[in-house]
Amino acid sequence: MIKVAPSILSADFGRMADAPVNILRWGADLVHCDVMDGVYVPNITFGMPMVAALRPVSELPLDVHLMITRPEKYVGRFCDAGADIVTFHPEASEDPRGALSEIRARGKKCGVVVNADVPFEVVEPYLDEIDMLVVMTVQAGFGGQSFKEECLEKARRAEEIKKARGLDFEIELDGGVSPSNIEICKAAGATVVVAGSAVFKAPDPAAAVKAMQI
Ligand code: DX5
Ligand code: ZN
């Protein structure tokens, strides 16, 4: 069954401590935390202090997505703040393998992210060393964007490699996912989907989560 990771980017920032509690109450599986530095993406959200603040109020795993430059400098501090999974964009790093090994050394799950405008070849070299591949189905930087169906080809290629090499990394689709496109997400090989606006803006968030756990 697909796991659903609501993104707190779409939560009420004035009441962020409620977000992990609501996400659990809605029956979701992970808390997706979108970290943005204003350099790798043209937006700024939050950093390690927010992850540390949410750790004690979240019974679910914290799935931290680093949209930052030089992530290798910060992955350790996000792990120490309480992240369970840390993923980053390898083209933004001067030492992607160093970042992956630092996350693993702290006993956390590691992964890389392929942005909508980045070719699959950029992440292919890391597939044997990760716990999660995040395939962006929007261009990183903002919630509420339209789903880019053409990005699903990267998930399909990743799933082929998983099968061919007997790998078991998660394939997480991130951006514009909703109950209306969950079938094609699953068919493309998704095992986890991020959903920000489709959950937080839904009249019935629990029903939206359930509709994607197929
Ligand atoms: C975008 C983020 C996504 C986004 C998802 O840069 O990585 O996680 O918050 O939000 P929706 O589901 O609204 O596209
Ligand atoms: Zn994200």
XYZ file of N, CA, C and O and ligand atoms in Angstrom:
871
model
N 0.849 -1.191 0.000
C 0.000 0.000 0.000
C 0.890 1.248 0.000
O 1.919 1.281 0.662
N 0.501 2.252 -0.775
C 1.293 3.497 -0.841
C 1.244 4.208 0.502
O 0.185 4.316 1.135
N 2.406 4.699 0.953
C 2.468 5.507 2.180
C 2.300 6.978 1.793
O 2.801 7.418 0.751
N 1.597 7.729 2.651
C 1.339 9.146 2.379
C 2.092 10.014 3.384
O 2.037 9.773 4.594
N 2.824 10.991 2.844
C 3.641 11.899 3.668
C 3.153 13.329 3.451
O 3.618 14.004 2.526
N 2.182 13.809 4.233
C 1.736 15.200 4.072
C 2.895 16.167 4.325
O 3.673 15.970 5.264
N 2.980 17.205 3.472
C 4.065 18.187 3.621
C 3.611 19.337 4.510
O 2.598 19.991 4.222
N 4.395 19.630 5.533
C 4.027 20.720 6.459
C 4.241 22.086 5.811
O 3.859 23.107 6.394
N 4.763 22.112 4.596
C 4.854 23.398 3.889
C 3.459 23.982 3.713
O 3.276 25.197 3.653
N 2.461 23.111 3.618
C 1.065 23.566 3.439
C 0.331 23.726 4.762
O -0.864 24.038 4.763
N 1.022 23.514 5.879
C 0.362 23.629 7.198
C 0.314 25.101 7.619
O 0.867 25.976 6.969
N -0.379 25.363 8.732
C -0.460 26.719 9.294
C 0.834 26.977 10.071
O 1.027 26.434 11.167
N 1.710 27.825 9.531
C 3.005 28.058 10.183
C 2.843 28.717 11.548
O 3.742 28.664 12.372
N 1.703 29.324 11.774
C 1.463 29.953 13.076
C 1.057 28.940 14.143
O 1.008 29.273 15.321
N 0.762 27.697 13.683
C 0.379 26.638 14.631
C 1.053 25.326 14.200
O 0.423 24.274 14.135
N 2.351 25.422 13.956
C 3.032 24.274 13.343
C 3.051 23.032 14.265
O 3.041 21.900 13.770
N 3.023 23.239 15.549
C 3.065 22.077 16.454
C 1.821 21.197 16.294
O 1.834 20.009 16.623
N 0.738 21.777 15.752
C -0.477 20.970 15.513
C -0.304 20.039 14.314
O -0.991 19.017 14.211
N 0.597 20.400 13.401
C 0.674 19.667 12.122
C 0.972 18.166 12.295
O 0.214 17.336 11.783
N 2.032 17.792 13.034
C 2.292 16.346 13.164
C 1.158 15.601 13.873
O 0.871 14.447 13.569
N 0.475 16.297 14.802
C -0.638 15.671 15.535
C -1.806 15.435 14.570
O -2.399 14.358 14.509
N -2.093 16.443 13.744
C -3.159 16.307 12.740
C -2.809 15.235 11.711
O -3.650 14.406 11.350
N -1.550 15.233 11.260
C -1.125 14.256 10.238
C -1.321 12.834 10.757
O -1.783 11.953 10.029
N -1.015 12.622 12.042
C -1.244 11.296 12.655
C -2.736 11.001 12.721
O -3.199 9.918 12.353
N -3.505 11.993 13.148
C -4.968 11.814 13.310
C -5.617 11.499 11.960
O -6.587 10.749 11.880
N -5.067 12.052 10.872
C -5.639 11.825 9.540
C -5.240 10.466 8.971
O -5.624 10.103 7.881
N -4.409 9.724 9.716
C -4.053 8.364 9.276
C -2.882 8.304 8.312
O -2.657 7.271 7.663
N -2.105 9.383 8.213
C -0.978 9.394 7.275
C 0.208 8.641 7.873
O 0.154 8.166 9.015
N 1.286 8.514 7.083
C 2.379 7.605 7.467
C 3.682 8.303 7.854
O 4.480 7.739 8.603
N 3.926 9.479 7.268
C 5.164 10.220 7.547
C 4.844 11.713 7.577
O 3.830 12.137 7.024
N 5.760 12.485 8.158
C 5.642 13.954 8.157
C 6.732 14.491 7.237
O 7.927 14.322 7.523
N 6.339 15.074 6.109
C 7.316 15.566 5.127
C 7.661 17.017 5.473
O 6.779 17.878 5.537
N 8.974 17.250 5.719
C 9.441 18.578 6.143
C 10.290 19.201 5.022
O 11.401 18.725 4.756
N 9.763 20.251 4.401
C 10.444 20.867 3.248
C 11.353 22.006 3.701
O 10.881 23.091 4.041
N 12.659 21.751 3.680
C 13.655 22.746 4.089
C 14.149 23.482 2.849
O 14.597 22.844 1.890
N 14.036 24.795 2.830
C 14.441 25.583 1.664
C 15.351 26.731 2.120
O 15.062 27.398 3.120
N 16.428 26.984 1.350
C 17.436 27.963 1.812
C 17.433 29.268 1.019
O 18.263 30.138 1.260
N 16.531 29.373 0.019
C 16.518 30.616 -0.761
C 17.655 30.709 -1.761
O 17.792 31.711 -2.461
N 18.501 29.670 -1.837
C 19.615 29.675 -2.800
C 19.393 28.557 -3.819
O 19.235 28.814 -5.017
N 19.269 27.310 -3.321
C 18.981 26.219 -4.271
C 17.587 26.392 -4.876
O 17.356 26.077 -6.037
N 16.658 26.918 -4.079
C 15.298 27.234 -4.572
C 14.975 28.686 -4.171
O 15.520 29.193 -3.185
N 14.109 29.349 -4.953
C 13.790 30.769 -4.666
C 12.731 30.916 -3.581
O 11.735 31.609 -3.750
N 12.961 30.262 -2.444
C 12.021 30.328 -1.328
C 12.791 29.933 -0.078
O 13.794 29.212 -0.155
N 12.300 30.399 1.083
C 12.950 30.067 2.353
C 11.868 29.564 3.314
O 10.789 30.200 3.396
N 12.090 28.432 3.988
C 11.057 27.930 4.900
C 11.562 27.865 6.339
O 11.301 28.734 7.128
N 12.312 26.786 6.682
C 12.775 26.604 8.052
C 13.999 25.694 8.037
O 14.354 25.135 6.990
N 14.624 25.523 9.243
C 15.833 24.701 9.312
C 15.804 23.729 10.475
O 14.728 23.279 10.894
N 17.017 23.446 11.037
C 17.136 22.431 12.083
C 16.248 22.735 13.291
O 15.637 21.827 13.849
N 16.115 24.003 13.727
C 15.297 24.258 14.933
C 13.837 23.802 14.772
O 13.220 23.323 15.722
N 13.307 23.901 13.555
C 11.917 23.468 13.351
C 11.825 21.945 13.479
O 10.917 21.409 14.131
N 12.794 21.240 12.902
C 12.788 19.770 13.007
C 12.912 19.368 14.478
O 12.186 18.495 14.966
N 13.785 20.063 15.207
C 13.969 19.747 16.646
C 12.683 20.025 17.426
O 12.315 19.274 18.335
N 11.954 21.079 17.022
C 10.713 21.440 17.734
C 9.606 20.418 17.454
O 8.781 20.124 18.324
N 9.604 19.872 16.229
C 8.535 18.934 15.864
C 8.818 17.513 16.352
O 7.905 16.719 16.529
N 10.091 17.198 16.602
C 10.445 15.835 16.987
C 9.607 15.334 18.188
O 8.994 14.293 18.118
N 9.545 16.115 19.287
C 8.834 15.584 20.472
C 7.314 15.516 20.283
O 6.632 14.817 21.025
N 6.776 16.214 19.275
C 5.315 16.194 19.104
C 4.891 15.309 17.931
O 3.716 15.231 17.583
N 5.854 14.618 17.298
C 5.515 13.776 16.147
C 5.791 12.310 16.462
O 6.937 11.912 16.700
N 4.737 11.500 16.451
C 4.908 10.048 16.652
C 5.297 9.382 15.328
O 5.729 8.245 15.310
N 5.139 10.130 14.220
C 5.448 9.559 12.900
C 6.868 9.946 12.491
O 7.419 10.924 12.995
N 7.469 9.179 11.564
C 8.817 9.531 11.092
C 8.840 10.911 10.430
O 7.883 11.296 9.745
N 9.950 11.639 10.661
C 10.144 12.937 10.015
C 10.951 12.719 8.742
O 12.115 12.308 8.799
N 10.329 13.004 7.612
C 10.913 12.796 6.271
C 11.395 14.167 5.787
O 10.597 14.973 5.317
N 12.688 14.434 5.976
C 13.214 15.793 5.765
C 13.811 15.925 4.366
O 14.756 15.208 4.006
N 13.255 16.854 3.589
C 13.643 17.083 2.191
C 14.446 18.381 2.145
O 13.889 19.463 2.331
N 15.759 18.256 1.900
C 16.651 19.430 1.916
C 16.760 20.015 0.516
O 17.395 19.430 -0.363
N 16.146 21.175 0.323
C 16.295 21.922 -0.915
C 17.281 23.055 -0.617
O 16.895 24.239 -0.499
N 18.525 22.660 -0.373
C 19.547 23.603 0.074
C 20.846 23.346 -0.693
O 21.102 22.227 -1.164
N 21.682 24.402 -0.759
C 23.010 24.280 -1.336
C 23.967 23.746 -0.278
O 23.786 24.040 0.915
N 24.944 22.926 -0.688
C 25.920 22.333 0.222
C 25.243 21.533 1.343
O 25.572 21.690 2.521
N 24.298 20.636 1.006
C 23.618 19.856 2.061
C 24.576 19.044 2.907
O 24.300 18.794 4.084
N 25.738 18.652 2.362
C 26.687 17.840 3.138
C 27.115 18.542 4.422
O 27.508 17.889 5.389
N 26.980 19.901 4.449
C 27.377 20.635 5.657
C 26.324 20.522 6.759
O 26.605 20.825 7.929
N 25.096 20.088 6.394
C 23.994 20.174 7.370
C 23.297 18.842 7.663
O 22.537 18.741 8.627
N 23.531 17.813 6.854
C 22.772 16.570 7.045
C 22.945 16.010 8.460
O 21.979 15.534 9.075
N 24.146 16.105 9.019
C 24.378 15.587 10.371
C 23.532 16.317 11.394
O 22.931 15.700 12.292
N 23.448 17.649 11.252
C 22.670 18.433 12.223
C 21.175 18.190 12.092
O 20.436 18.231 13.079
N 20.704 17.864 10.879
C 19.283 17.514 10.736
C 19.012 16.142 11.363
O 17.973 15.938 11.983
N 19.965 15.232 11.212
C 19.814 13.928 11.885
C 19.777 14.132 13.398
O 18.890 13.614 14.085
N 20.691 14.916 13.919
C 20.750 15.146 15.379
C 19.504 15.879 15.873
O 19.077 15.696 17.018
N 18.875 16.686 14.989
C 17.648 17.417 15.377
C 16.449 16.478 15.470
O 15.418 16.828 16.056
N 16.562 15.277 14.851
C 15.469 14.318 14.969
C 14.920 13.797 13.662
O 13.939 13.044 13.655
N 15.536 14.148 12.534
C 15.065 13.608 11.246
C 15.242 12.096 11.223
O 16.230 11.569 11.744
N 14.260 11.394 10.624
C 14.384 9.928 10.462
C 14.902 9.592 9.059
O 15.602 8.606 8.862
N 14.517 10.407 8.105
C 14.950 10.262 6.712
C 15.456 11.638 6.279
O 14.814 12.650 6.588
N 16.602 11.670 5.608
C 17.117 12.931 5.077
C 17.424 12.729 3.594
O 18.189 11.815 3.239
N 16.788 13.543 2.756
C 17.052 13.471 1.316
C 17.527 14.838 0.836
O 17.187 15.866 1.429
N 18.334 14.830 -0.230
C 18.889 16.087 -0.746
C 19.103 15.977 -2.243
O 19.081 14.864 -2.810
N 19.314 17.107 -2.891
C 19.521 17.188 -4.342
C 21.018 17.064 -4.612
O 21.778 17.987 -4.278
N 21.503 15.984 -5.232
C 22.947 15.755 -5.327
C 23.695 16.819 -6.116
O 24.844 17.133 -5.812
N 23.037 17.413 -7.112
C 23.735 18.437 -7.910
C 24.014 19.702 -7.099
O 24.789 20.554 -7.510
N 23.367 19.815 -5.921
C 23.598 20.986 -5.045
C 24.725 20.710 -4.057
O 25.080 21.588 -3.257
N 25.272 19.486 -4.102
C 26.281 19.086 -3.116
C 27.668 18.964 -3.754
O 27.794 18.529 -4.900
N 28.687 19.314 -2.986
C 30.075 19.102 -3.451
C 30.568 17.727 -3.024
O 31.639 17.288 -3.435
N 29.770 17.045 -2.161
C 30.197 15.713 -1.685
C 28.977 14.840 -1.395
O 28.694 14.504 -0.229
N 28.230 14.454 -2.451
C 26.996 13.680 -2.226
C 27.226 12.372 -1.464
O 26.460 12.025 -0.563
N 28.279 11.669 -1.791
C 28.533 10.391 -1.108
C 28.930 10.616 0.352
O 28.567 9.837 1.227
N 29.618 11.712 0.610
C 29.938 12.053 2.003
C 28.677 12.348 2.788
O 28.511 11.904 3.934
N 27.732 13.024 2.135
C 26.456 13.339 2.797
C 25.680 12.052 3.088
O 25.164 11.861 4.190
N 25.620 11.160 2.098
C 24.891 9.893 2.300
C 25.506 9.088 3.444
O 24.787 8.581 4.314
N 26.837 9.016 3.478
C 27.468 8.192 4.525
C 27.315 8.838 5.899
O 27.153 8.150 6.911
N 27.264 10.169 5.926
C 27.065 10.849 7.228
C 25.666 10.547 7.779
O 25.495 10.306 8.972
N 24.669 10.521 6.893
C 23.299 10.217 7.332
C 23.242 8.771 7.837
O 22.706 8.481 8.904
N 23.828 7.870 7.083
C 23.816 6.442 7.491
C 24.594 6.245 8.791
O 24.176 5.481 9.672
N 25.685 6.964 8.946
C 26.513 6.806 10.161
C 25.722 7.159 11.413
O 26.010 6.673 12.510
N 24.706 8.002 11.250
C 23.848 8.372 12.380
C 22.622 7.470 12.492
O 21.701 7.776 13.242
N 22.645 6.372 11.731
C 21.545 5.408 11.857
C 20.247 5.872 11.247
O 19.169 5.354 11.554
N 20.320 6.866 10.356
C 19.089 7.383 9.716
C 19.016 6.873 8.281
O 20.001 6.388 7.725
N 17.825 7.054 7.649
C 17.655 6.649 6.255
C 18.061 7.814 5.358
O 17.774 8.973 5.664
N 18.726 7.474 4.251
C 19.249 8.514 3.364
C 18.633 8.398 1.967
O 18.150 7.326 1.568
N 18.667 9.523 1.256
C 18.155 9.489 -0.113
C 18.557 10.706 -0.917
O 19.072 11.682 -0.364
N 18.343 10.572 -2.234
C 18.601 11.695 -3.132
C 17.300 12.053 -3.850
O 16.365 11.243 -3.911
N 17.275 13.290 -4.344
C 16.085 13.853 -4.977
C 16.439 14.275 -6.398
O 17.491 14.893 -6.620
N 15.565 13.918 -7.359
C 15.778 14.386 -8.733
C 14.691 15.419 -9.045
O 13.505 15.106 -9.081
N 15.143 16.656 -9.225
C 14.234 17.779 -9.478
C 13.598 17.618 -10.854
O 14.089 16.882 -11.706
N 12.510 18.363 -11.069
C 11.775 18.204 -12.336
C 12.665 18.540 -13.535
O 12.567 17.905 -14.593
N 13.558 19.521 -13.386
C 14.387 19.948 -14.541
C 15.749 19.260 -14.562
O 16.642 19.677 -15.289
N 15.900 18.197 -13.754
C 17.191 17.498 -13.682
C 17.041 16.111 -14.304
O 16.066 15.404 -14.013
N 17.971 15.695 -15.166
C 17.821 14.371 -15.795
C 18.037 13.225 -14.814
O 18.770 13.365 -13.832
N 17.410 12.099 -15.089
C 17.500 10.925 -14.213
C 18.956 10.487 -14.039
O 19.352 10.006 -12.969
N 19.776 10.719 -15.068
C 21.183 10.276 -15.006
C 21.927 10.870 -13.807
O 22.910 10.313 -13.333
N 21.463 12.011 -13.311
C 22.149 12.660 -12.178
C 22.022 11.822 -10.908
O 22.940 11.791 -10.084
N 20.889 11.128 -10.737
C 20.698 10.337 -9.493
C 21.014 8.858 -9.696
O 21.240 8.136 -8.707
N 21.097 8.406 -10.948
C 21.304 6.967 -11.191
C 22.542 6.393 -10.475
O 22.484 5.296 -9.916
N 23.659 7.109 -10.399
C 24.861 6.542 -9.744
C 24.668 6.212 -8.261
O 25.464 5.467 -7.689
N 23.609 6.747 -7.627
C 23.467 6.586 -6.169
C 22.453 5.510 -5.791
O 22.252 5.230 -4.609
N 21.797 4.930 -6.770
C 20.640 4.071 -6.466
C 21.004 2.847 -5.621
O 20.165 2.324 -4.891
N 22.246 2.411 -5.691
C 22.642 1.231 -4.886
C 22.938 1.609 -3.440
O 23.174 0.728 -2.613
N 22.959 2.917 -3.145
C 23.435 3.349 -1.819
C 22.369 4.089 -1.015
O 22.701 4.707 0.000
N 21.122 4.077 -1.481
C 20.103 4.907 -0.821
C 18.947 4.070 -0.289
O 18.708 2.958 -0.732
N 18.218 4.676 0.652
C 16.987 4.062 1.168
C 15.754 4.648 0.471
O 14.672 4.062 0.523
N 15.913 5.846 -0.122
C 14.761 6.510 -0.767
C 15.240 7.345 -1.946
O 16.240 8.070 -1.823
N 14.525 7.220 -3.073
C 14.696 8.125 -4.205
C 13.455 8.999 -4.265
O 12.329 8.477 -4.297
N 13.655 10.315 -4.236
C 12.530 11.243 -4.363
C 12.506 11.759 -5.800
O 13.510 12.312 -6.285
N 11.417 11.516 -6.495
C 11.227 12.024 -7.863
C 10.274 13.209 -7.777
O 9.087 13.046 -7.437
N 10.784 14.417 -8.055
C 9.933 15.614 -8.022
C 8.970 15.567 -9.192
O 9.383 15.324 -10.336
N 7.693 15.814 -8.887
C 6.698 15.919 -9.958
C 6.197 17.360 -10.068
O 5.137 17.629 -10.624
N 6.987 18.272 -9.488
C 6.887 19.723 -9.719
C 8.336 20.227 -9.622
O 9.226 19.513 -9.164
N 8.567 21.466 -10.033
C 9.896 22.063 -9.838
C 9.979 22.512 -8.381
O 9.098 23.213 -7.884
N 10.995 22.060 -7.684
C 11.102 22.328 -6.238
C 11.032 23.824 -5.931
O 11.545 24.652 -6.686
N 10.373 24.136 -4.820
C 10.361 25.524 -4.348
C 9.050 25.964 -3.737
O 9.038 26.818 -2.835
N 7.942 25.381 -4.206
C 6.638 25.855 -3.720
C 5.621 24.704 -3.664
O 5.684 23.766 -4.466
N 4.671 24.816 -2.753
C 3.547 23.883 -2.729
C 2.469 24.373 -3.686
O 2.548 25.481 -4.230
N 1.466 23.536 -3.909
C 0.302 23.954 -4.688
C 0.507 24.054 -6.189
O -0.327 24.624 -6.898
N 1.606 23.505 -6.701
C 1.836 23.553 -8.157
C 1.138 22.402 -8.870
O 0.740 21.423 -8.224
N 1.052 22.484 -10.190
C 0.389 21.417 -10.967
C 1.330 20.230 -11.180
O 2.529 20.417 -11.407
N 0.741 19.044 -11.149
C 1.467 17.785 -11.301
C 2.092 17.695 -12.701
O 1.403 17.933 -13.688
N 3.383 17.342 -12.758
C 4.066 17.194 -14.057
C 4.150 15.706 -14.399
O 5.072 15.003 -13.966
N 3.191 15.227 -15.191
C 3.098 13.799 -15.479
C 4.357 13.261 -16.185
O 4.757 12.112 -15.993
N 5.031 14.132 -16.938
C 6.213 13.670 -17.686
C 7.328 13.204 -16.749
O 8.190 12.392 -17.109
N 7.290 13.666 -15.493
C 8.335 13.264 -14.533
C 8.202 11.799 -14.118
O 9.158 11.194 -13.612
N 7.027 11.204 -14.358
C 6.806 9.809 -13.946
C 7.756 8.856 -14.671
O 8.072 7.786 -14.139
N 8.258 9.265 -15.816
C 9.193 8.408 -16.570
C 10.422 8.087 -15.708
O 10.966 6.981 -15.745
N 10.832 9.046 -14.887
C 12.004 8.811 -14.019
C 11.677 7.757 -12.951
O 12.529 6.924 -12.616
N 10.453 7.773 -12.455
C 10.060 6.766 -11.457
C 10.035 5.380 -12.108
O 10.503 4.392 -11.515
N 9.528 5.324 -13.333
C 9.484 4.037 -14.059
C 10.897 3.479 -14.272
O 11.153 2.298 -14.062
N 11.837 4.370 -14.632
C 13.221 3.910 -14.847
C 13.819 3.418 -13.527
O 14.526 2.410 -13.481
N 13.510 4.131 -12.456
C 14.027 3.730 -11.136
C 13.469 2.372 -10.742
O 14.202 1.509 -10.227
N 12.189 2.144 -11.025
C 11.592 0.868 -10.645
C 12.195 -0.287 -11.453
O 12.456 -1.369 -10.925
N 12.486 -0.020 -12.715
C 13.141 -1.062 -13.553
C 14.504 -1.449 -12.954
O 14.839 -2.620 -12.834
N 15.243 -0.436 -12.521
C 16.576 -0.697 -11.943
C 16.438 -1.438 -10.612
O 17.184 -2.373 -10.320
N 15.436 -1.031 -9.825
C 15.178 -1.731 -8.545
C 15.005 -3.221 -8.804
O 15.627 -4.066 -8.150
N 14.137 -3.542 -9.762
C 13.835 -4.955 -10.064
C 15.089 -5.656 -10.608
O 15.459 -6.740 -10.157
N 15.782 -4.992 -11.534
C 16.942 -5.633 -12.180
C 18.064 -5.909 -11.186
O 18.739 -6.939 -11.265
N 18.243 -4.988 -10.199
C 19.363 -5.145 -9.269
C 18.922 -5.695 -7.903
O 19.753 -5.801 -7.002
N 17.621 -5.982 -7.752
C 17.150 -6.520 -6.464
C 17.299 -5.520 -5.337
O 17.589 -5.874 -4.188
N 17.054 -4.231 -5.666
C 17.170 -3.173 -4.648
C 15.808 -2.928 -4.028
O 14.771 -3.328 -4.592
N 15.774 -2.283 -2.848
C 14.449 -2.068 -2.237
C 14.276 -0.636 -1.718
O 13.555 -0.402 -0.754
N 14.936 0.335 -2.374
C 14.735 1.723 -1.935
C 13.301 2.183 -2.215
O 12.640 1.679 -3.146
N 12.811 3.082 -1.356
C 11.479 3.671 -1.575
C 11.544 4.605 -2.783
O 12.575 5.256 -3.000
N 10.470 4.678 -3.538
C 10.325 5.691 -4.589
C 9.241 6.642 -4.131
O 8.058 6.254 -4.020
N 9.633 7.857 -3.790
C 8.689 8.863 -3.284
C 8.431 9.898 -4.366
O 9.398 10.501 -4.881
N 7.174 10.115 -4.710
C 6.815 11.170 -5.668
C 6.441 12.400 -4.859
O 5.715 12.306 -3.853
N 6.931 13.557 -5.306
C 6.788 14.764 -4.502
C 6.384 15.965 -5.369
O 7.165 16.461 -6.169
N 5.122 16.388 -5.167
C 4.688 17.614 -5.851
C 3.441 17.404 -6.674
O 3.461 16.653 -7.646
N 2.355 18.050 -6.293
C 1.126 18.016 -7.078
C 0.383 16.702 -7.021
O -0.522 16.446 -7.820
N 0.767 15.839 -6.065
C 0.090 14.531 -5.960
C -1.262 14.710 -5.256
O -1.384 15.491 -4.311
N -2.276 13.987 -5.767
C -3.616 14.073 -5.178
C -4.371 12.785 -5.492
O -3.886 11.963 -6.307
N -5.544 12.597 -4.896
C -6.336 11.401 -5.227
C -6.623 11.280 -6.728
O -6.787 10.185 -7.240
N -6.582 12.416 -7.442
C -6.932 12.354 -8.881
C -5.802 11.764 -9.721
O -6.036 11.340 -10.853
N -4.589 11.738 -9.215
C -3.488 11.160 -10.020
C -2.777 10.022 -9.298
O -1.735 9.543 -9.748
N -3.333 9.558 -8.177
C -2.635 8.534 -7.384
C -2.506 7.212 -8.150
O -1.509 6.501 -8.005
N -3.462 6.905 -8.993
C -3.389 5.630 -9.762
C -2.160 5.616 -10.671
O -1.399 4.653 -10.705
N -1.926 6.727 -11.401
C -0.762 6.731 -12.311
C 0.535 6.825 -11.509
O 1.576 6.329 -11.934
N 0.464 7.404 -10.316
C 1.659 7.435 -9.450
C 2.022 6.014 -9.038
O 3.182 5.604 -9.114
N 1.015 5.256 -8.631
C 1.269 3.860 -8.205
C 1.777 3.036 -9.391
O 2.746 2.280 -9.265
N 1.139 3.222 -10.544
C 1.543 2.450 -11.737
C 2.997 2.752 -12.130
O 3.688 1.900 -12.688
N 3.456 3.951 -11.810
C 4.833 4.345 -12.171
C 5.858 3.804 -11.181
O 7.072 3.922 -11.403
N 5.377 3.210 -10.072
C 6.312 2.601 -9.122
C 6.419 3.297 -7.783
O 7.241 2.909 -6.948
N 5.606 4.310 -7.551
C 5.677 5.026 -6.264
C 5.364 4.087 -5.107
O 4.433 3.284 -5.177
N 6.135 4.207 -4.030
C 5.819 3.490 -2.791
C 5.432 4.470 -1.688
O 4.814 4.091 -0.697
N 5.814 5.755 -1.899
C 5.461 6.836 -0.986
C 5.060 8.038 -1.842
O 5.649 8.260 -2.913
N 4.064 8.792 -1.399
C 3.761 10.051 -2.068
C 3.718 11.168 -1.027
O 3.247 10.968 0.100
N 4.251 12.322 -1.431
C 4.131 13.532 -0.626
C 2.866 14.232 -1.093
O 2.581 14.279 -2.283
N 2.104 14.778 -0.146
C 0.916 15.549 -0.543
C 0.767 16.708 0.447
O 0.515 16.488 1.631
N 0.945 17.912 -0.059
C 0.803 19.083 0.816
C -0.607 19.647 0.684
O -1.484 19.391 1.505
N -0.828 20.349 -0.425
C -2.131 21.018 -0.597
C -3.278 20.012 -0.723
O -4.376 20.261 -0.218
N -3.021 18.850 -1.331
C -4.104 17.863 -1.498
C -4.635 17.378 -0.151
O -5.775 16.922 -0.047
N -3.843 17.477 0.896
C -4.285 17.070 2.237
C -4.699 18.292 3.060
O -5.841 18.385 3.522
N -3.803 19.251 3.205
C -4.075 20.378 4.109
C -5.194 21.284 3.597
O -5.885 21.943 4.370
N -5.397 21.339 2.276
C -6.461 22.193 1.729
C -7.742 21.384 1.475
O -8.722 21.907 0.964
N -7.740 20.101 1.796
C -8.920 19.264 1.529
C -10.016 19.541 2.559
O -9.724 19.773 3.738
N -11.288 19.476 2.130
C -12.380 19.633 3.090
C -12.347 18.534 4.161
O -12.681 18.756 5.322
N -11.873 17.340 3.728
C -11.742 16.208 4.664
C -10.352 15.599 4.483
O -10.172 14.667 3.698
N -9.335 16.111 5.204
C -7.965 15.643 5.005
C -7.794 14.136 5.217
O -7.067 13.480 4.475
N -8.501 13.583 6.201
C -8.378 12.136 6.470
C -8.856 11.330 5.265
O -8.247 10.327 4.877
N -9.940 11.796 4.636
C -10.456 11.093 3.455
C -9.459 11.215 2.291
O -9.242 10.254 1.546
N -8.828 12.378 2.186
C -7.832 12.579 1.110
C -6.644 11.631 1.316
O -6.168 10.993 0.375
N -6.198 11.500 2.552
C -5.082 10.583 2.852
C -5.473 9.155 2.493
O -4.763 8.446 1.779
N -6.661 8.758 2.931
C -7.123 7.374 2.709
C -7.246 7.086 1.207
O -6.895 6.003 0.735
N -7.670 8.092 0.464
C -7.873 7.904 -0.982
C -6.543 7.675 -1.708
O -6.511 7.158 -2.825
N -5.427 8.061 -1.058
C -4.118 7.879 -1.694
C -3.385 6.648 -1.170
O -2.365 6.236 -1.723
N -3.907 6.038 -0.097
C -3.257 4.823 0.449
C -3.796 3.589 -0.264
O -4.447 2.730 0.330
N -3.459 3.517 -1.561
C -4.007 2.419 -2.375
C -2.956 1.323 -2.628
O -1.760 1.576 -2.398
C 8.104 21.502 -3.214
C 8.125 20.507 -2.048
C 6.914 19.625 -2.014
C 5.600 20.413 -1.867
C 4.425 19.496 -2.034
O 9.385 22.063 -3.382
O 9.267 19.677 -2.110
O 7.041 18.695 -0.940
O 5.553 21.008 -0.586
O 3.262 20.289 -1.948
P 2.032 19.985 -2.936
O 1.589 18.565 -2.593
O 1.007 21.011 -2.583
O 2.560 20.080 -4.335
Zn 9.292 18.031 -0.626
